[in-house]
């Protein structure tokens, strides 16, 4: 049974003392230097929250403006960090890693990073006055990773199926960056924007989204290792060329809405002429998700656009997405977008 959740939540003007207290919640100590702008009394303003979802699993989410030229230094405790910067331009240092993180430009994918600390590490954040930042950072303690069977010594009998993940999690300051899949982008955005009134079910969903995003990152570590240390996207060049052409054609037809029928795995293998294994592994290498998941999500996104822009009914949108049941469509739609299709149709 998980212990009670611990939360450090701040809104409005955020003082240096509040930031130091948040650092304590996160298992580190913060030294803050700030040259405030005219009229500013605090280093930050906006919304800043540190939430301990359960022992060993900590979420930091920030939507803030720097009121001055701010420099934060601290010493971080061991653990795995997942960082997503949705908006901003911030300079960070983790040990010897110097990172300049920027939110995506129009047309660019949203980046995420995994960073493993097997021991204490120095940290620095530098941002200029009036800098805006929207970000999430998930911190996973070593004991949580052990208990989950992700690193040796855990109590779980189900160890991970690849040495690459274990190697990454046992290397101090190991760093891995990747472009989030469409599903990963949705997860990160939902994590960063909590509902106004969060109940127990919302908190359970928050934890599940954090773990799903962590799973995407660790899977990408394994894919990158399979590509010989290159980015996972280069796996496409390692697929049989005949397979790659068929997989790219399938993705293009899905994106264009030209794949008809229920979209079962058997249907997709028949359309491509590929075996189940070649289709599953190859399509994941190209897109970061299975062919069936990718098709389902693209159909839901097309239905969302139709609800927003074409005024179709919920029943019509469900049929467009391949659902014979409007209730099942509504469930899948809300799981992906966080709102019901009826609300999208009525309120946009």
Coordinates of C-alpha atoms in Angstrom, one line a residue, residues 10-317:
X10 CA 2.9 27.1 -5.4
X11 CA 1.1 29.7 -7.5
X12 CA 1.5 33.4 -8.1
X13 CA 4.8 34.8 -6.9
X14 CA 7.2 32.0 -6.0
X15 CA 9.9 32.9 -3.4
X16 CA 13.4 31.6 -3.0
X17 CA 12.3 30.0 0.3
X18 CA 9.5 28.2 -1.4
X19 CA 11.9 26.9 -4.1
X20 CA 14.3 25.7 -1.5
X21 CA 11.4 23.8 0.2
X22 CA 10.5 22.2 -3.1
X23 CA 14.1 21.1 -3.5
X24 CA 13.9 19.4 -0.2
X25 CA 10.7 17.5 -1.4
X26 CA 12.7 16.4 -4.4
X27 CA 15.6 15.1 -2.4
X28 CA 18.1 17.9 -3.1
X29 CA 19.2 21.3 -1.7
X30 CA 18.8 24.5 -3.8
X31 CA 21.0 27.6 -3.8
X32 CA 19.2 30.3 -5.7
X33 CA 20.7 33.5 -7.1
X34 CA 18.3 36.0 -8.6
X35 CA 18.7 39.5 -10.0
X36 CA 15.0 40.6 -10.0
X37 CA 13.6 42.9 -12.6
X38 CA 12.1 46.2 -11.7
X39 CA 9.2 45.7 -9.3
X40 CA 9.7 42.0 -9.0
X41 CA 10.0 40.5 -5.5
X42 CA 10.3 36.8 -6.3
X43 CA 12.5 34.8 -8.6
X44 CA 9.5 33.1 -10.4
X45 CA 5.8 33.6 -10.9
X46 CA 3.3 31.2 -12.2
X47 CA 2.5 27.6 -11.2
X48 CA 5.1 25.2 -9.7
X49 CA 4.3 21.9 -8.2
X50 CA 6.2 18.9 -6.7
X51 CA 4.1 15.8 -6.2
X52 CA 5.2 12.5 -4.6
X53 CA 2.8 10.1 -6.2
X54 CA 4.1 7.1 -4.2
X55 CA 7.4 6.3 -2.6
X56 CA 10.1 6.6 -5.2
X57 CA 8.0 8.3 -7.8
X58 CA 8.1 12.1 -7.9
X59 CA 6.7 14.6 -10.4
X60 CA 7.7 18.2 -10.9
X61 CA 5.6 20.4 -13.2
X62 CA 6.2 24.0 -13.8
X63 CA 4.5 26.7 -15.8
X64 CA 6.5 29.8 -14.8
X65 CA 8.1 33.1 -15.8
X66 CA 11.5 34.1 -14.5
X67 CA 11.1 37.5 -12.9
X68 CA 14.9 38.0 -13.0
X69 CA 18.1 36.5 -14.3
X70 CA 18.0 33.4 -12.2
X71 CA 20.7 30.8 -11.4
X72 CA 19.8 27.7 -9.4
X73 CA 22.5 25.3 -8.1
X74 CA 21.8 22.1 -6.2
X75 CA 23.1 18.6 -5.5
X76 CA 20.7 15.9 -6.8
X77 CA 20.2 12.5 -5.2
X78 CA 20.4 9.3 -7.3
X79 CA 17.5 8.4 -9.6
X80 CA 16.2 8.3 -13.1
X81 CA 14.9 11.6 -14.5
X82 CA 12.6 12.1 -17.5
X83 CA 12.5 15.7 -18.7
X84 CA 10.1 17.2 -21.2
X85 CA 10.3 21.0 -22.0
X86 CA 7.2 22.0 -23.8
X87 CA 7.9 25.7 -23.8
X88 CA 11.0 27.7 -23.0
X89 CA 14.8 28.1 -23.6
X90 CA 16.8 27.1 -20.6
X91 CA 20.4 26.2 -19.8
X92 CA 20.9 23.1 -17.6
X93 CA 23.9 21.2 -16.2
X94 CA 23.8 17.7 -14.8
X95 CA 27.3 16.8 -13.7
X96 CA 29.4 17.1 -16.9
X97 CA 26.4 17.3 -19.2
X98 CA 25.6 20.9 -20.4
X99 CA 22.2 21.0 -22.0
X100 CA 20.4 23.8 -23.8
X101 CA 16.8 22.8 -23.9
X102 CA 14.3 24.6 -26.1
X103 CA 10.7 24.0 -26.7
X104 CA 9.8 22.8 -30.2
X105 CA 9.6 25.2 -33.1
X106 CA 6.5 25.1 -35.3
X107 CA 6.5 21.8 -37.2
X108 CA 9.1 20.2 -35.0
X109 CA 8.5 17.2 -32.7
X110 CA 8.5 17.5 -28.9
X111 CA 11.8 16.2 -27.4
X112 CA 12.2 14.2 -24.2
X113 CA 15.3 13.2 -22.3
X114 CA 16.2 10.4 -19.9
X115 CA 19.0 11.0 -17.5
X116 CA 20.3 8.4 -15.0
X117 CA 22.1 9.4 -11.8
X118 CA 23.6 6.4 -9.9
X119 CA 25.1 8.7 -7.4
X120 CA 24.8 12.4 -6.3
X121 CA 25.3 14.9 -9.0
X122 CA 25.6 18.7 -9.3
X123 CA 22.8 20.6 -11.0
X124 CA 22.5 24.0 -12.4
X125 CA 19.6 25.9 -14.1
X126 CA 20.2 29.3 -15.7
X127 CA 17.4 31.4 -17.3
X128 CA 17.1 35.0 -18.3
X129 CA 14.6 37.5 -17.1
X130 CA 11.1 37.1 -18.6
X131 CA 11.9 33.6 -19.8
X132 CA 8.7 31.4 -19.9
X133 CA 9.0 27.7 -19.1
X134 CA 6.4 24.9 -19.2
X135 CA 8.0 21.6 -18.3
X136 CA 7.6 18.3 -16.5
X137 CA 10.3 16.3 -14.7
X138 CA 9.6 12.8 -13.5
X139 CA 12.1 11.4 -10.9
X140 CA 12.2 7.6 -10.2
X141 CA 14.2 6.4 -7.2
X142 CA 16.7 3.5 -7.6
X143 CA 14.7 1.4 -5.2
X144 CA 11.6 1.8 -7.3
X145 CA 13.6 0.7 -10.4
X146 CA 14.9 -2.3 -8.5
X147 CA 11.5 -3.3 -7.2
X148 CA 10.2 -3.1 -10.7
X149 CA 12.9 -5.5 -12.0
X150 CA 14.5 -2.8 -14.1
X151 CA 17.9 -3.0 -12.5
X152 CA 19.5 -6.0 -10.7
X153 CA 18.7 -6.6 -7.1
X154 CA 15.0 -6.1 -7.3
X155 CA 12.4 -8.2 -5.8
X156 CA 10.3 -8.5 -9.0
X157 CA 10.9 -11.8 -10.8
X158 CA 10.2 -10.3 -14.2
X159 CA 13.5 -8.7 -15.3
X160 CA 13.6 -6.5 -18.4
X161 CA 14.1 -8.3 -21.7
X162 CA 17.1 -6.3 -22.8
X163 CA 20.5 -5.7 -21.5
X164 CA 20.5 -2.2 -23.0
X165 CA 18.0 -0.8 -20.4
X166 CA 19.8 -2.3 -17.5
X167 CA 23.1 -1.0 -18.8
X168 CA 21.7 2.5 -19.2
X169 CA 20.2 2.4 -15.6
X170 CA 23.6 1.4 -14.1
X171 CA 25.6 4.1 -15.9
X172 CA 26.1 7.4 -14.0
X173 CA 25.0 10.4 -16.0
X174 CA 23.7 8.2 -18.9
X175 CA 21.7 10.5 -21.2
X176 CA 19.2 9.6 -23.9
X177 CA 17.1 12.0 -26.0
X178 CA 14.3 11.1 -28.4
X179 CA 11.3 12.7 -30.2
X180 CA 8.1 11.8 -28.5
X181 CA 5.6 9.7 -30.5
X182 CA 2.1 11.3 -31.0
X183 CA 0.9 9.3 -28.0
X184 CA 3.9 10.5 -26.0
X185 CA 3.1 14.1 -26.8
X186 CA -0.5 13.6 -25.6
X187 CA 0.7 12.0 -22.4
X188 CA 3.2 14.8 -21.7
X189 CA 0.6 17.5 -22.3
X190 CA -2.0 15.8 -20.1
X191 CA 0.6 15.4 -17.3
X192 CA 1.6 19.1 -17.6
X193 CA -2.0 20.3 -17.4
X194 CA -3.8 18.9 -14.3
X195 CA -7.6 19.4 -13.9
X196 CA -8.8 22.3 -11.8
X197 CA -10.1 19.9 -9.1
X198 CA -8.1 16.7 -9.0
X199 CA -9.7 13.6 -7.3
X200 CA -8.4 10.1 -6.6
X201 CA -9.2 8.8 -10.1
X202 CA -7.4 11.8 -11.7
X203 CA -4.4 11.1 -9.5
X204 CA -4.4 7.4 -10.5
X205 CA -4.6 8.4 -14.2
X206 CA -1.8 10.9 -13.7
X207 CA 0.5 8.1 -12.3
X208 CA -0.5 5.8 -15.2
X209 CA 0.4 8.5 -17.8
X210 CA 3.8 9.1 -16.1
X211 CA 4.6 5.4 -16.2
X212 CA 3.5 5.1 -19.8
X213 CA 5.7 8.0 -20.8
X214 CA 8.6 6.4 -18.8
X215 CA 7.9 3.1 -20.7
X216 CA 8.2 4.9 -24.0
X217 CA 11.5 6.3 -23.1
X218 CA 13.0 3.1 -21.9
X219 CA 11.8 1.2 -24.9
X220 CA 13.5 3.9 -27.0
X221 CA 16.7 3.3 -25.2
X222 CA 16.5 -0.4 -26.2
X223 CA 15.7 0.6 -29.8
X224 CA 18.7 2.9 -30.0
X225 CA 21.0 0.2 -28.7
X226 CA 19.6 -2.2 -31.4
X227 CA 20.5 0.5 -34.0
X228 CA 24.1 0.3 -32.9
X229 CA 24.1 3.5 -30.8
X230 CA 22.4 5.6 -33.4
X231 CA 19.0 7.2 -32.8
X232 CA 16.1 4.8 -33.0
X233 CA 14.8 6.5 -36.1
X234 CA 17.8 5.1 -38.0
X235 CA 16.4 1.6 -37.4
X236 CA 14.5 2.1 -40.6
X237 CA 17.7 1.9 -42.6
X238 CA 18.4 -1.5 -41.0
X239 CA 15.1 -3.0 -42.1
X240 CA 15.0 -5.2 -45.2
X241 CA 14.6 -2.5 -48.0
X242 CA 11.5 -4.4 -49.3
X243 CA 10.0 -4.3 -45.9
X244 CA 10.8 -0.6 -45.4
X245 CA 9.1 0.4 -48.6
X246 CA 5.9 -1.5 -47.6
X247 CA 6.0 -0.1 -44.1
X248 CA 6.4 3.5 -45.3
X249 CA 3.6 3.0 -47.8
X250 CA 1.4 1.7 -45.0
X251 CA 2.2 4.7 -42.8
X252 CA 1.5 7.1 -45.7
X253 CA -1.9 5.4 -46.3
X254 CA -2.8 5.5 -42.7
X255 CA -1.9 9.2 -42.5
X256 CA -4.0 9.9 -45.6
X257 CA -7.0 8.0 -44.2
X258 CA -6.8 5.4 -46.9
X259 CA -6.7 2.3 -44.8
X260 CA -10.2 0.9 -44.7
X261 CA -11.8 -2.0 -42.7
X262 CA -11.6 -2.7 -39.0
X263 CA -7.8 -2.4 -38.9
X264 CA -7.0 -5.7 -37.2
X265 CA -3.4 -6.9 -37.3
X266 CA -4.4 -9.7 -39.7
X267 CA -5.9 -7.1 -42.1
X268 CA -2.7 -5.0 -42.0
X269 CA -0.4 -8.0 -42.6
X270 CA -2.6 -9.0 -45.6
X271 CA -2.4 -5.5 -47.0
X272 CA 1.3 -5.2 -46.7
X273 CA 2.2 -8.8 -47.5
X274 CA 4.4 -8.9 -44.4
X275 CA 4.5 -11.4 -41.6
X276 CA 3.3 -10.4 -38.1
X277 CA 6.8 -10.1 -36.7
X278 CA 8.2 -8.1 -39.6
X279 CA 5.2 -5.7 -39.5
X280 CA 5.2 -5.3 -35.7
X281 CA 9.0 -4.7 -35.3
X282 CA 9.4 -2.7 -38.5
X283 CA 6.5 -0.4 -37.9
X284 CA 7.5 0.3 -34.3
X285 CA 11.0 1.2 -35.5
X286 CA 9.5 3.7 -37.9
X287 CA 6.9 5.3 -35.7
X288 CA 7.4 4.3 -32.1
X289 CA 4.1 2.4 -31.9
X290 CA 2.6 -0.7 -33.3
X291 CA 0.7 -0.5 -36.6
X292 CA -2.7 -1.2 -34.9
X293 CA -2.1 1.5 -32.2
X294 CA -0.9 4.0 -34.8
X295 CA -4.0 3.4 -37.0
X296 CA -6.3 3.7 -34.1
X297 CA -4.8 6.9 -32.9
X298 CA -4.7 8.5 -36.4
X299 CA -8.4 7.6 -36.9
X300 CA -9.3 9.2 -33.5
X301 CA -7.3 12.3 -34.5
X302 CA -9.2 12.5 -37.8
X303 CA -12.5 12.1 -35.9
X304 CA -11.4 14.9 -33.5
X305 CA -10.7 17.2 -36.5
X306 CA -14.1 16.3 -38.0
X307 CA -15.9 17.2 -34.7
X308 CA -14.1 20.5 -34.5
X309 CA -14.2 21.6 -38.1
X310 CA -17.0 19.8 -39.9
X311 CA -19.8 19.7 -37.3
X312 CA -20.3 15.9 -37.7
X313 CA -22.3 14.1 -35.0
X314 CA -20.6 11.9 -32.4
X315 CA -22.1 8.8 -34.1
X316 CA -20.7 9.9 -37.4
X317 CA -17.3 10.6 -35.8

